[in-house]
Structure formats: C-alpha cells, structure tokens
Amino acid sequence: NIIEGTREYSLPDGRIVILPEEWFARFKDVFTFSSAAGENIRLSHQHYPLIENCMNEYSGKLLKIYQPYNSNQYKLPEGIEAQLREYQIKGYQWLMHLYHHSFGGCLSDDMGLGKTLQTLTLLKQVMNCEIEKNYGPVTSRYNKQLTIFDAIPDMAGKTRASLIIVPTSLIHNWLNETNKFVPTVKAVIYSGQNRKDFRHYFNSSDLILTSYGIVRNDIDDLKQFRFLYVILDESQIIKNPHSKTYKAVCQLQAKHKLVLTGTPIENSLTDLWAQMNFLNPGLLGTFDFFRNEFVSAIEKNNDQHQMQTLQKIIGPFVLRRTKAEVAPELPEKMEQIIYCDMPEEQQKLYETEKSKVRNLILDNIRSLGIESSSIIILQSLTRLRQIASHPLLIDPEFEASSGKFDAVIDNIENILAEKHKALIFSSFVKHLQLFTGYYTKKEIAYRLLTGETRHRQDVINDFQHDESTRLFFISIKAGGFGLNLTAADYVLLLDPWWNPAVEDQAVSRAHRIGQRKNVFIYRFITRDTIEEKILKLQEKKSKLANIFTVKGNVFKDISEEEIMELFN
C-alpha cells in the first residue's frame, strides 16, 4: 500500500483503516528498494542512507560506513613518484574507504585534476594490502635459509591482476603515467590484432590496459578471469544499458570496481543508471524502475523529494571536485602530452611515404648537396607531419580514421560536457577544417581564426563573451600574437612546431594577465612519427630545430646523418 500510495488498508475482519500520511513519507523510500524475505524485509547495505529517515534508532551498526572516516588510517603508499595535492590525497583516501567496505565508486573530478594519479595511488596501496592479507608481512616470508629444493619466493607477492578499460586513444597515456608514477607496478597493453592467450597477461602483470572494443570482442575469454579491480576510464561510454559494451563489462568478474569520468551525466539521468549498476548492482533498482521512479519525476516534474532521495542514495559512491573548487591548490598552468597511436591504414600510409621521401632526399643530397636540397627536405617533412595528423591532409580520398583526430575529439567532448572553453591550435588550416566540419555537422557553435579571417575582433569577441561558443580553432601562425582569449581555460596544440617559443606564444593567448582560472595545456603527439622527433629536438633545443625557425638557409651547418635521422 505504501509503495502504491494507497491509504485504504483492509483488515482481516473486513474493516478498512486509513494509513497515516506520515507512514508514506517515512517508509516509502525504504520499501521501494526492499524485498520480502519470509517475515522480514531485506534492504541491501548499499541503500543504508534511506534507513535514516525511518529507523534512526536501529542504524548504529551500519552508520560507520557512511559517517566521515578517519583519514589518518589511509596513509599514502611508498613508491609513488609524485607529490599528490591535498584534494588528490582526499580522493585517494575516499577510494580506500570504499575499498575497505567493498563498494564500487565513481571518481568524477573535472578533466585534468589527476584522476589517473589518484587511481594508481589506490591500486599501489590495495596491492600492498592484498599481499599482506594473503602472504603476511613481506619480511616474515624470507627469514629462512633456502635449500636447492626450495622454490624461490615471489619477492613481490602477487596479487590478482587489475583490468583498466579505456578509449583506444588513451591506452598509451595510461601506460606512460603508470611507468612514471608507480614504476614498480608492471603494466602491459592487451590490444592489437596479434594479442595472444590472455592468461599470460593475467599471470605475469599487475595492470592490464585494454580498450572497450577489445573487451566487447573478447568477453567470452575475459569473463573467465577474476580481477582484483576492473576500472572503466571515461565510463560515460557505457551509459546505454542496452549496448553491447555495457553488457560486456557487466560480465567481467572483479573483487572491486571503479569508474572514472568527468561527465557521469551527459544528456539525461538515464546516463547515470548503467554506471551505478555496473559498480553496485541493484543500487538504483532496475532500469525501468529507475526511469519511472526518478527520471520522469525529476526531469519532467522537477520533483525535489525524488532528487534528494537520489542524491542520498548515490552520494556515498560518487566524488566530484571541479577546477573552481580546488583552484588554490593548482599551479596556474598544467601541461600534459597525449600520445596517439595510428590505426593500421594510417600507419601503413605513413611508413610507405617515409620510405619514399627518405630515398628521394638521399638521392638529392648526394647529387646536389644538403643546401640545394633544402626545399625538398622541408616539403617531405611537412608531408610526414600532415600524415601523422590525418592522411586526409594529403589524400582527400583517404577513408580510414586517424588516431590523433579520434583522441582530439574525445578530449573536446569532455571539455564541452564540463562546460569549459578551449583554444585549438594547428599549423595546418586544413587540419582545423576537419574539426570545424565535424562540429558543423553536429551543430555545435565554434569560431575559426586563420590568415584569411576578416573582422578578427568580432570573431574574438564572440568567443570571449558568448557562453554558447566554447571552441575556438586557430591557425598557429595567425593567432600566435596579439590575442587576449582569457575566456578559455583549455589549450589544445594539435601538432608540434619546431620552435617551442611559437607554441608558448599560442598558450599565452589564454594564460595571461586577466586569466582568473587555471589553464590546462594538452599537446597531441602521434607515436612513432616525425612528431616524436620534433618533440625531442624541442627538449634539446637542438641546432637542427633552428633550421625551421630562422630566416635564411642554415642547412650548411647540418650533417647528412642529422637530416636522415628525422626520417628513420
């Protein structure tokens, strides 16, 4: 009766009693998420917060899970090669709290606030805890003299492997961050057409990095293993509970689960259900129940009671901090390199072109000399740079995808979802036009500034003052100087320029006097291409980089070996 909202209740003798309205307010939420168990009513421990309204006197045993915890019990593990900021330490401690109580959690910090570092810190400490639990203190395991008949002990212990599932464009970034921040943790990539028996990865690794597509395709094998953690990065990807990807990840077995996303709700509250159900099955009831009970009430009728009820249910399992909240702890400018892998077709074209221009340049240098070959060298380098960004820049008929294009789109989507503004710089106008074409089709507002743009100030003012215009695509040559674009707090550099000072000028369009927000800079580099070599030349401030940044022909100061190194 309480669930259905019916006040008339029939007694065994036929009389009708009217249930007090107070019962409906007090018990409906608890009964809605309960099930009958004989003469008892069973409520999952993850719905504990609902008990507070109706049964405060009985809630003492469970209260400790949801009350503020003593953060001193969650010390940072040794072996983290990073200085965590205060909010990151709190995030790690929150994740450890969930781990100790066997709940899944959603870390939903703004883009750029270090969800990866917090997660790796958690995993390092959890591995320590699991080793202690399964093997005892490390020192106690090796206190006897071994004989030739003894097996050599595993000095690290060995926990079950954890599986981290990410968009394809982020796999190598996770590997780089793992090697950088927790070098003692062995991470491997499970990907590509030549991937072998998964058991080898599972038995020999601490972290296994893979993509949503691979999990979807290999789920019949992967579901046979029980992981320590299954972690979903950019978990909004599973927001559709009817998708193959969602159904696949739900088949994975794990002792613990975690999802990472800056945008748990992109379009509708229904986006939330799949992610929460993956973490803590049954937390929000069935999908149909959730849609009827919460989505309709909140989105159509602005039902404040249901909104508060939903917040109370999911509150213990979601942690979100925005850039504005943690701004005092952030440096004014944060930079990150995002490495992109080329899909097979793009890589094939790049290698073919590299071999072709290498032979051409060798022939020219040997017959005409380096100085007289300068034009062909510059043209060849430019062509390789364009293929590394997107083969469409040299071949309008190219039909396959570009790793960098996909990675940039993924990052822009996150920026838009979190309602930030971004400047996107490229050396190639055609490269920018690929993105403006994409967003024109999606009917998303943007501005474009190139050498051909007329009424520059109007375009700049539109971006600065129009809240609906969040993307500004700028040619690095046309927009490197004289622009004040402090409305943006993200800067995306799509391709590296020989002279880092030129990139610094571009960054300064946003990171300048008048900017009141922290600025995040992302540099996109295609792996195993000329772009990686340019990056190394920038870091070395090499004389080779100067040939592309000063006037006049200085090829005379460069050897054939240095030139050809760029094409190896």
Coordinates of C-alpha atoms in Angstrom, one line a residue, residues 23-495:
W23 CA 4.0 6.5 7.1
F24 CA 4.2 7.2 3.4
A25 CA 6.7 10.0 3.9
R26 CA 8.7 7.9 6.4
F27 CA 8.8 4.4 4.8
K28 CA 8.2 4.7 1.1
D29 CA 11.8 5.1 0.0
V30 CA 13.0 2.2 2.2
F31 CA 10.1 -0.2 1.0
T32 CA 10.7 0.8 -2.6
F33 CA 14.2 -0.6 -2.5
S34 CA 13.4 -3.6 -0.2
S35 CA 12.3 -7.1 -0.9
A36 CA 10.4 -9.6 1.1
A37 CA 12.4 -12.3 2.9
G38 CA 10.0 -14.5 4.8
E39 CA 8.6 -12.4 7.6
N40 CA 11.4 -9.9 7.2
I41 CA 12.1 -7.1 4.9
R42 CA 15.6 -7.2 3.3
L43 CA 17.4 -4.0 2.3
S44 CA 20.8 -4.1 0.6
H45 CA 23.6 -2.4 2.7
Q46 CA 24.3 0.0 -0.1
H47 CA 20.9 1.5 0.4
Y48 CA 21.6 2.2 4.1
P49 CA 21.2 6.0 3.8
L50 CA 17.5 5.5 3.3
I51 CA 17.1 4.0 6.7
E52 CA 18.0 7.3 8.4
N53 CA 14.5 8.7 7.7
C54 CA 12.6 5.9 9.3
M55 CA 14.7 3.8 11.6
N56 CA 17.4 6.0 13.2
E57 CA 17.4 4.0 16.4
Y58 CA 18.5 0.8 14.6
S59 CA 21.1 2.2 12.3
G60 CA 24.2 2.2 14.6
K61 CA 25.9 -0.9 13.2
L62 CA 25.9 0.4 9.6
L63 CA 26.4 4.1 10.4
K64 CA 30.2 3.8 10.5
I65 CA 30.3 3.0 6.8
Y66 CA 28.7 6.3 5.8
Q67 CA 29.9 8.7 8.6
P68 CA 33.1 10.8 8.0
Y69 CA 36.1 8.5 8.4
N70 CA 39.4 9.0 10.0
S71 CA 41.7 9.8 7.0
N72 CA 44.8 9.1 9.1
Q73 CA 44.1 5.3 8.7
Y74 CA 44.7 5.7 4.9
K75 CA 48.4 6.6 4.6
L76 CA 49.9 7.1 1.2
P77 CA 51.8 4.1 -0.1
E78 CA 55.6 4.1 -0.6
G79 CA 56.8 4.1 -4.2
I80 CA 54.6 6.9 -5.6
E81 CA 56.8 9.0 -7.8
A82 CA 54.6 12.1 -7.5
Q83 CA 53.7 14.8 -5.0
L84 CA 49.9 14.5 -4.5
R85 CA 48.0 17.7 -3.9
E86 CA 45.7 17.9 -0.9
Y87 CA 42.5 17.2 -2.9
Q88 CA 44.2 14.2 -4.6
I89 CA 45.1 12.8 -1.2
K90 CA 41.5 13.1 -0.1
G91 CA 40.3 11.5 -3.3
Y92 CA 42.7 8.6 -2.7
Q93 CA 41.5 8.2 0.9
W94 CA 37.9 8.2 -0.2
L95 CA 38.7 5.4 -2.7
M96 CA 40.5 3.4 0.0
H97 CA 37.4 3.8 2.3
L98 CA 35.2 2.3 -0.5
Y99 CA 37.8 -0.5 -1.0
H100 CA 37.7 -1.4 2.7
H101 CA 33.9 -1.6 2.7
S102 CA 33.7 -3.4 -0.7
F103 CA 31.8 -0.8 -2.5
G104 CA 32.3 0.4 -6.1
G105 CA 32.9 4.2 -6.6
C106 CA 32.7 6.8 -9.3
L107 CA 35.6 9.3 -9.2
S108 CA 34.2 12.2 -11.2
D109 CA 36.7 15.0 -10.9
D110 CA 36.9 17.7 -13.6
M111 CA 39.1 16.9 -16.6
G112 CA 42.8 17.5 -15.8
L113 CA 42.6 17.1 -12.0
G114 CA 44.5 13.9 -11.8
K115 CA 42.0 11.0 -11.7
T116 CA 44.7 8.7 -13.2
L117 CA 47.2 9.6 -10.4
Q118 CA 44.6 9.1 -7.7
T119 CA 43.7 5.7 -9.2
L120 CA 47.3 4.5 -9.5
T121 CA 47.9 5.5 -5.9
L122 CA 44.9 3.5 -4.8
L123 CA 46.0 0.4 -6.8
K124 CA 49.5 0.6 -5.4
Q125 CA 48.2 0.6 -1.8
V126 CA 45.5 -2.0 -2.5
M127 CA 48.2 -4.3 -3.9
N128 CA 50.1 -3.8 -0.7
C129 CA 47.0 -4.6 1.4
E130 CA 46.2 -7.7 -0.6
I131 CA 49.8 -9.0 -0.4
E132 CA 49.8 -8.5 3.4
K133 CA 46.4 -10.3 3.6
N134 CA 47.4 -13.2 1.5
Y135 CA 51.0 -13.7 2.4
G136 CA 51.7 -11.8 5.6
P137 CA 54.3 -9.1 6.1
V138 CA 56.9 -9.3 3.4
T139 CA 59.9 -9.6 5.8
S140 CA 58.4 -12.7 7.5
R141 CA 58.3 -14.7 4.3
Y142 CA 62.0 -14.8 3.7
N143 CA 63.5 -15.4 7.1
K144 CA 64.8 -18.9 6.5
Q145 CA 67.8 -20.2 4.6
L146 CA 66.7 -21.6 1.3
T147 CA 67.9 -25.0 0.1
I148 CA 68.3 -26.1 -3.5
F149 CA 65.0 -27.9 -3.2
D150 CA 63.0 -24.7 -2.2
A151 CA 61.1 -22.7 -4.7
I152 CA 62.4 -19.2 -5.0
P153 CA 59.7 -17.0 -3.3
D154 CA 58.0 -14.3 -5.3
M155 CA 59.5 -11.1 -3.8
A156 CA 56.6 -9.0 -4.7
G157 CA 54.0 -11.5 -3.5
K158 CA 51.5 -11.5 -6.4
T159 CA 48.0 -10.1 -6.4
R160 CA 45.4 -10.8 -9.0
A161 CA 45.8 -8.5 -12.0
S162 CA 43.6 -5.5 -12.4
L163 CA 42.0 -4.6 -15.7
I164 CA 41.7 -1.0 -16.8
I165 CA 39.4 -0.3 -19.7
V166 CA 39.9 2.9 -21.6
P167 CA 39.2 4.5 -25.0
T168 CA 41.8 3.3 -27.5
S169 CA 43.3 6.8 -27.7
L170 CA 44.2 6.7 -24.0
I171 CA 45.9 3.3 -23.7
H172 CA 49.5 4.6 -24.1
N173 CA 48.8 7.6 -21.9
W174 CA 47.8 5.2 -19.1
L175 CA 51.0 3.1 -19.7
N176 CA 53.2 6.2 -19.6
E177 CA 51.5 7.5 -16.4
T178 CA 51.9 4.1 -14.7
N179 CA 55.5 3.9 -15.6
K180 CA 56.1 7.4 -14.4
F181 CA 54.1 7.4 -11.2
V182 CA 54.3 3.8 -10.0
P183 CA 57.3 2.3 -11.8
T184 CA 57.3 -0.9 -9.6
V185 CA 53.8 -1.8 -10.9
K186 CA 54.0 -3.9 -14.0
A187 CA 51.6 -2.6 -16.6
V188 CA 51.0 -4.2 -20.0
I189 CA 48.8 -3.4 -23.0
Y190 CA 46.3 -6.1 -24.2
S191 CA 45.5 -4.9 -27.7
G192 CA 46.1 -5.2 -31.4
Q193 CA 45.4 -8.0 -33.9
N194 CA 48.3 -10.2 -32.6
R195 CA 47.2 -10.4 -29.0
K196 CA 47.7 -13.9 -27.6
D197 CA 46.5 -16.0 -24.7
F198 CA 45.1 -13.7 -22.1
R199 CA 46.2 -16.0 -19.3
H200 CA 49.8 -14.9 -19.9
Y201 CA 48.9 -11.2 -19.4
F202 CA 46.8 -12.1 -16.3
N203 CA 49.5 -14.2 -14.6
S204 CA 52.5 -12.0 -15.3
S205 CA 51.2 -8.5 -14.9
D206 CA 49.8 -6.2 -12.2
L207 CA 47.8 -3.9 -14.5
I208 CA 46.3 -4.9 -17.9
L209 CA 45.3 -2.0 -20.1
T210 CA 42.8 -2.5 -22.9
S211 CA 40.1 -0.8 -24.8
Y212 CA 36.3 -1.0 -24.7
G213 CA 36.3 -2.5 -28.2
I214 CA 38.7 -5.3 -27.2
V215 CA 36.6 -6.2 -24.1
R216 CA 33.5 -6.3 -26.3
N217 CA 35.1 -8.6 -28.8
D218 CA 37.0 -10.9 -26.3
I219 CA 34.4 -11.0 -23.5
D220 CA 34.0 -14.8 -23.7
D221 CA 37.7 -15.2 -22.7
L222 CA 37.9 -12.3 -20.3
K223 CA 34.9 -13.3 -18.2
Q224 CA 36.7 -16.5 -17.2
F225 CA 39.1 -14.5 -15.0
R226 CA 38.6 -12.8 -11.7
F227 CA 40.3 -9.5 -11.4
L228 CA 41.4 -7.5 -8.3
Y229 CA 39.9 -4.3 -9.8
V230 CA 38.0 -3.6 -13.0
I231 CA 38.3 0.1 -13.7
L232 CA 36.5 2.0 -16.5
D233 CA 38.0 5.3 -17.7
E234 CA 35.6 7.7 -19.5
S235 CA 32.9 5.5 -18.1
Q236 CA 30.1 7.5 -19.8
I237 CA 30.9 5.2 -22.7
I238 CA 28.7 2.5 -21.1
K239 CA 25.8 4.9 -20.4
N240 CA 23.5 3.0 -22.7
P241 CA 22.4 -0.1 -20.7
H242 CA 21.2 -1.8 -24.0
S243 CA 24.6 -1.5 -25.7
K244 CA 27.0 -4.5 -26.2
T245 CA 29.7 -2.6 -24.4
Y246 CA 27.7 -2.2 -21.2
K247 CA 26.6 -5.9 -21.3
A248 CA 30.2 -7.0 -21.9
V249 CA 31.7 -5.1 -19.0
C250 CA 29.0 -6.3 -16.6
Q251 CA 30.1 -9.9 -17.3
L252 CA 33.6 -9.2 -16.0
Q253 CA 34.4 -10.7 -12.6
A254 CA 36.2 -8.4 -10.1
K255 CA 36.7 -8.2 -6.4
H256 CA 36.4 -4.4 -6.7
K257 CA 35.1 -1.9 -9.3
L258 CA 35.8 1.8 -10.0
V259 CA 34.7 4.1 -12.8
L260 CA 36.4 7.4 -13.8
T261 CA 34.5 10.2 -15.7
G262 CA 34.3 13.9 -15.7
T263 CA 30.8 13.7 -17.1
P264 CA 28.7 10.9 -15.4
I265 CA 25.6 12.6 -16.8
E266 CA 25.9 13.9 -20.4
N267 CA 22.3 14.2 -21.6
S268 CA 19.9 12.6 -19.1
L269 CA 19.7 11.0 -15.7
T270 CA 19.5 7.6 -17.5
D271 CA 23.2 8.0 -18.3
L272 CA 23.8 7.5 -14.5
W273 CA 22.0 4.2 -14.1
A274 CA 24.3 2.0 -16.2
Q275 CA 27.5 3.3 -14.5
M276 CA 26.0 2.9 -11.0
N277 CA 24.6 -0.5 -11.8
F278 CA 28.0 -1.7 -13.0
L279 CA 29.6 -0.5 -9.8
N280 CA 27.0 -1.7 -7.3
P281 CA 24.3 -3.8 -8.9
G282 CA 20.8 -3.0 -7.8
L283 CA 21.8 0.3 -6.2
L284 CA 19.2 2.2 -8.3
G285 CA 16.8 -0.7 -8.9
T286 CA 16.0 -2.0 -12.4
F287 CA 16.4 0.4 -15.4
D288 CA 12.7 0.6 -15.9
F289 CA 12.1 1.3 -12.2
F290 CA 14.8 4.0 -12.2
R291 CA 13.3 5.6 -15.3
N292 CA 9.8 5.6 -13.9
E293 CA 10.7 6.5 -10.3
F294 CA 13.4 9.1 -10.8
V295 CA 14.0 10.2 -14.3
S296 CA 10.4 11.1 -15.0
A297 CA 9.8 12.7 -11.6
I298 CA 13.0 14.8 -11.7
E299 CA 13.3 15.7 -15.4
K300 CA 9.7 16.2 -16.2
N301 CA 8.2 17.3 -12.9
N302 CA 11.3 18.7 -11.0
D303 CA 10.3 16.6 -8.0
Q304 CA 12.6 17.8 -5.3
H305 CA 11.9 14.9 -2.9
Q306 CA 13.0 12.3 -5.5
M307 CA 16.0 14.5 -6.4
Q308 CA 17.1 14.5 -2.7
T309 CA 16.4 10.7 -2.4
L310 CA 18.6 10.0 -5.5
Q311 CA 21.3 12.2 -4.1
K312 CA 21.2 10.4 -0.8
I313 CA 21.4 7.0 -2.5
I314 CA 24.4 7.8 -4.8
G315 CA 26.1 10.3 -2.5
P316 CA 28.4 7.8 -0.8
F317 CA 29.6 6.4 -4.1
V318 CA 30.4 9.5 -6.2
L319 CA 33.1 12.0 -5.6
R320 CA 33.3 15.1 -7.8
R321 CA 35.6 18.2 -7.5
T322 CA 35.6 21.0 -10.1
K323 CA 38.6 23.1 -11.1
A324 CA 37.0 26.1 -9.3
E325 CA 36.8 24.2 -6.0
V326 CA 40.4 23.1 -6.0
A327 CA 41.8 26.2 -7.8
P328 CA 44.1 27.3 -4.9
E329 CA 45.9 24.0 -5.0
L330 CA 46.6 24.1 -8.7
P331 CA 49.5 25.7 -10.5
E332 CA 48.5 28.4 -12.9
K333 CA 49.4 26.2 -15.8
M334 CA 49.3 22.5 -16.2
E335 CA 50.7 20.7 -19.2
Q336 CA 50.3 17.1 -20.5
I337 CA 51.4 15.3 -23.6
I338 CA 48.8 13.0 -25.1
Y339 CA 50.3 10.3 -27.3
C340 CA 48.2 9.0 -30.1
D341 CA 48.5 5.7 -31.9
M342 CA 48.0 5.4 -35.7
P343 CA 45.4 2.9 -36.9
E344 CA 46.7 0.3 -39.3
E345 CA 45.8 2.1 -42.5
Q346 CA 47.3 5.4 -41.3
Q347 CA 50.5 3.7 -40.2
K348 CA 50.8 1.8 -43.5
L349 CA 50.5 5.1 -45.4
Y350 CA 53.0 6.8 -43.1
E351 CA 55.6 4.1 -43.5
T352 CA 55.2 4.0 -47.3
E353 CA 55.6 7.7 -47.6
K354 CA 58.5 7.8 -45.2
S355 CA 60.4 5.2 -47.3
K356 CA 59.6 7.1 -50.4
V357 CA 60.8 10.5 -49.2
R358 CA 63.8 9.1 -47.5
N359 CA 65.1 7.6 -50.8
L360 CA 64.2 10.9 -52.6
I361 CA 66.1 13.0 -50.1
L362 CA 69.2 10.7 -50.1
D363 CA 69.4 10.9 -53.9
N364 CA 69.0 14.7 -53.8
I365 CA 71.6 15.2 -51.1
R366 CA 74.2 13.0 -52.8
S367 CA 73.7 14.6 -56.2
L368 CA 73.1 18.3 -55.2
G369 CA 74.2 18.6 -51.6
I370 CA 72.3 19.5 -48.5
E371 CA 71.9 23.2 -49.1
S372 CA 70.4 22.7 -52.6
S373 CA 68.1 20.0 -51.2
S374 CA 66.5 22.3 -48.5
I375 CA 63.2 22.7 -50.3
I376 CA 62.6 19.0 -50.9
I377 CA 63.6 18.3 -47.3
L378 CA 61.1 20.8 -45.9
Q379 CA 58.4 19.6 -48.2
S380 CA 59.0 16.0 -47.2
L381 CA 59.0 16.8 -43.5
T382 CA 55.7 18.7 -43.9
R383 CA 54.1 15.8 -45.7
L384 CA 55.0 13.4 -43.0
R385 CA 53.7 15.8 -40.3
Q386 CA 50.4 16.0 -42.2
I387 CA 50.0 12.3 -42.4
A388 CA 50.8 12.0 -38.7
S389 CA 47.9 14.4 -38.0
H390 CA 45.4 13.0 -40.6
P391 CA 46.1 11.4 -44.0
L392 CA 43.1 13.5 -45.4
L393 CA 45.5 16.5 -45.3
I394 CA 47.4 14.9 -48.3
D395 CA 44.8 12.5 -49.7
P396 CA 41.2 13.6 -49.9
E397 CA 40.2 10.0 -50.8
F398 CA 41.6 8.5 -47.6
E399 CA 38.7 6.7 -45.9
A400 CA 40.1 5.3 -42.7
S401 CA 40.4 7.0 -39.3
S402 CA 43.2 9.0 -37.7
G403 CA 44.4 8.2 -34.2
K404 CA 45.0 11.8 -33.4
F405 CA 41.7 13.0 -34.8
D406 CA 39.8 10.5 -32.5
A407 CA 41.9 11.5 -29.5
V408 CA 41.3 15.2 -30.0
I409 CA 37.5 14.6 -30.5
D410 CA 37.4 12.6 -27.2
N411 CA 39.1 15.4 -25.3
I412 CA 36.9 18.1 -26.8
E413 CA 33.8 16.2 -26.0
N414 CA 34.9 16.1 -22.3
I415 CA 35.6 19.8 -22.4
L416 CA 32.2 20.6 -23.8
A417 CA 30.4 18.2 -21.4
E418 CA 32.1 20.0 -18.4
K419 CA 31.2 23.4 -20.0
H420 CA 34.7 24.7 -20.3
K421 CA 36.1 26.8 -23.2
A422 CA 39.1 25.7 -25.4
L423 CA 41.5 27.1 -27.9
I424 CA 42.6 24.6 -30.5
F425 CA 45.8 25.4 -32.4
S426 CA 47.3 23.8 -35.5
S427 CA 50.0 24.6 -38.1
F428 CA 47.7 23.4 -40.9
V429 CA 44.4 25.2 -41.7
K430 CA 43.2 22.1 -43.5
H431 CA 43.6 20.2 -40.2
L432 CA 41.4 22.8 -38.3
Q433 CA 38.8 22.5 -41.1
L434 CA 38.5 18.8 -40.5
F435 CA 37.3 19.6 -36.9
T436 CA 35.1 22.6 -37.9
G437 CA 33.5 20.4 -40.5
Y438 CA 32.8 17.8 -37.8
Y439 CA 31.3 20.3 -35.4
T440 CA 29.3 22.0 -38.1
K441 CA 27.5 18.7 -38.8
K442 CA 26.9 18.3 -35.0
E443 CA 25.5 21.8 -34.9
I444 CA 27.9 22.9 -32.2
A445 CA 29.0 26.5 -32.2
Y446 CA 32.6 27.4 -32.7
R447 CA 34.8 30.2 -34.1
L448 CA 37.7 29.9 -36.6
L449 CA 40.6 32.2 -37.0
T450 CA 43.1 31.9 -39.9
G451 CA 45.1 34.2 -42.0
E452 CA 42.1 34.7 -44.2
T453 CA 39.7 35.6 -41.4
R454 CA 38.2 39.1 -41.8
H455 CA 36.7 41.1 -38.9
R456 CA 39.1 39.3 -36.5
Q457 CA 38.0 41.3 -33.5
D458 CA 34.3 40.4 -34.0
V459 CA 35.3 36.7 -34.0
I460 CA 37.4 37.1 -30.9
N461 CA 34.6 39.0 -29.1
D462 CA 32.1 36.3 -30.0
F463 CA 34.2 33.6 -28.4
Q464 CA 35.1 35.7 -25.3
H465 CA 31.6 36.8 -24.4
D466 CA 29.2 34.2 -25.9
E467 CA 28.7 31.4 -23.4
S468 CA 27.3 29.1 -26.1
T469 CA 30.5 29.3 -28.2
R470 CA 33.1 27.1 -26.4
L471 CA 35.5 26.2 -29.2
F472 CA 38.0 28.5 -31.0
F473 CA 40.0 26.9 -33.8
I474 CA 43.1 29.0 -34.6
S475 CA 45.9 28.7 -37.1
I476 CA 49.1 29.0 -35.0
K477 CA 50.6 31.5 -37.4
A478 CA 47.5 33.7 -37.5
G479 CA 46.7 33.5 -33.7
G480 CA 50.1 33.4 -32.0
F481 CA 50.3 37.1 -31.2
G482 CA 48.1 39.9 -30.1
L483 CA 45.1 38.0 -28.9
N484 CA 43.5 38.1 -25.5
L485 CA 41.4 35.0 -25.0
T486 CA 41.1 34.6 -21.3
A487 CA 37.6 33.0 -21.6
A488 CA 39.4 29.8 -22.4
D489 CA 40.9 27.5 -19.7
Y490 CA 42.0 24.7 -22.0
V491 CA 44.5 24.9 -24.8
L492 CA 45.0 22.1 -27.3
L493 CA 48.1 22.0 -29.5
L494 CA 47.3 19.6 -32.3
D495 CA 50.8 19.3 -33.9

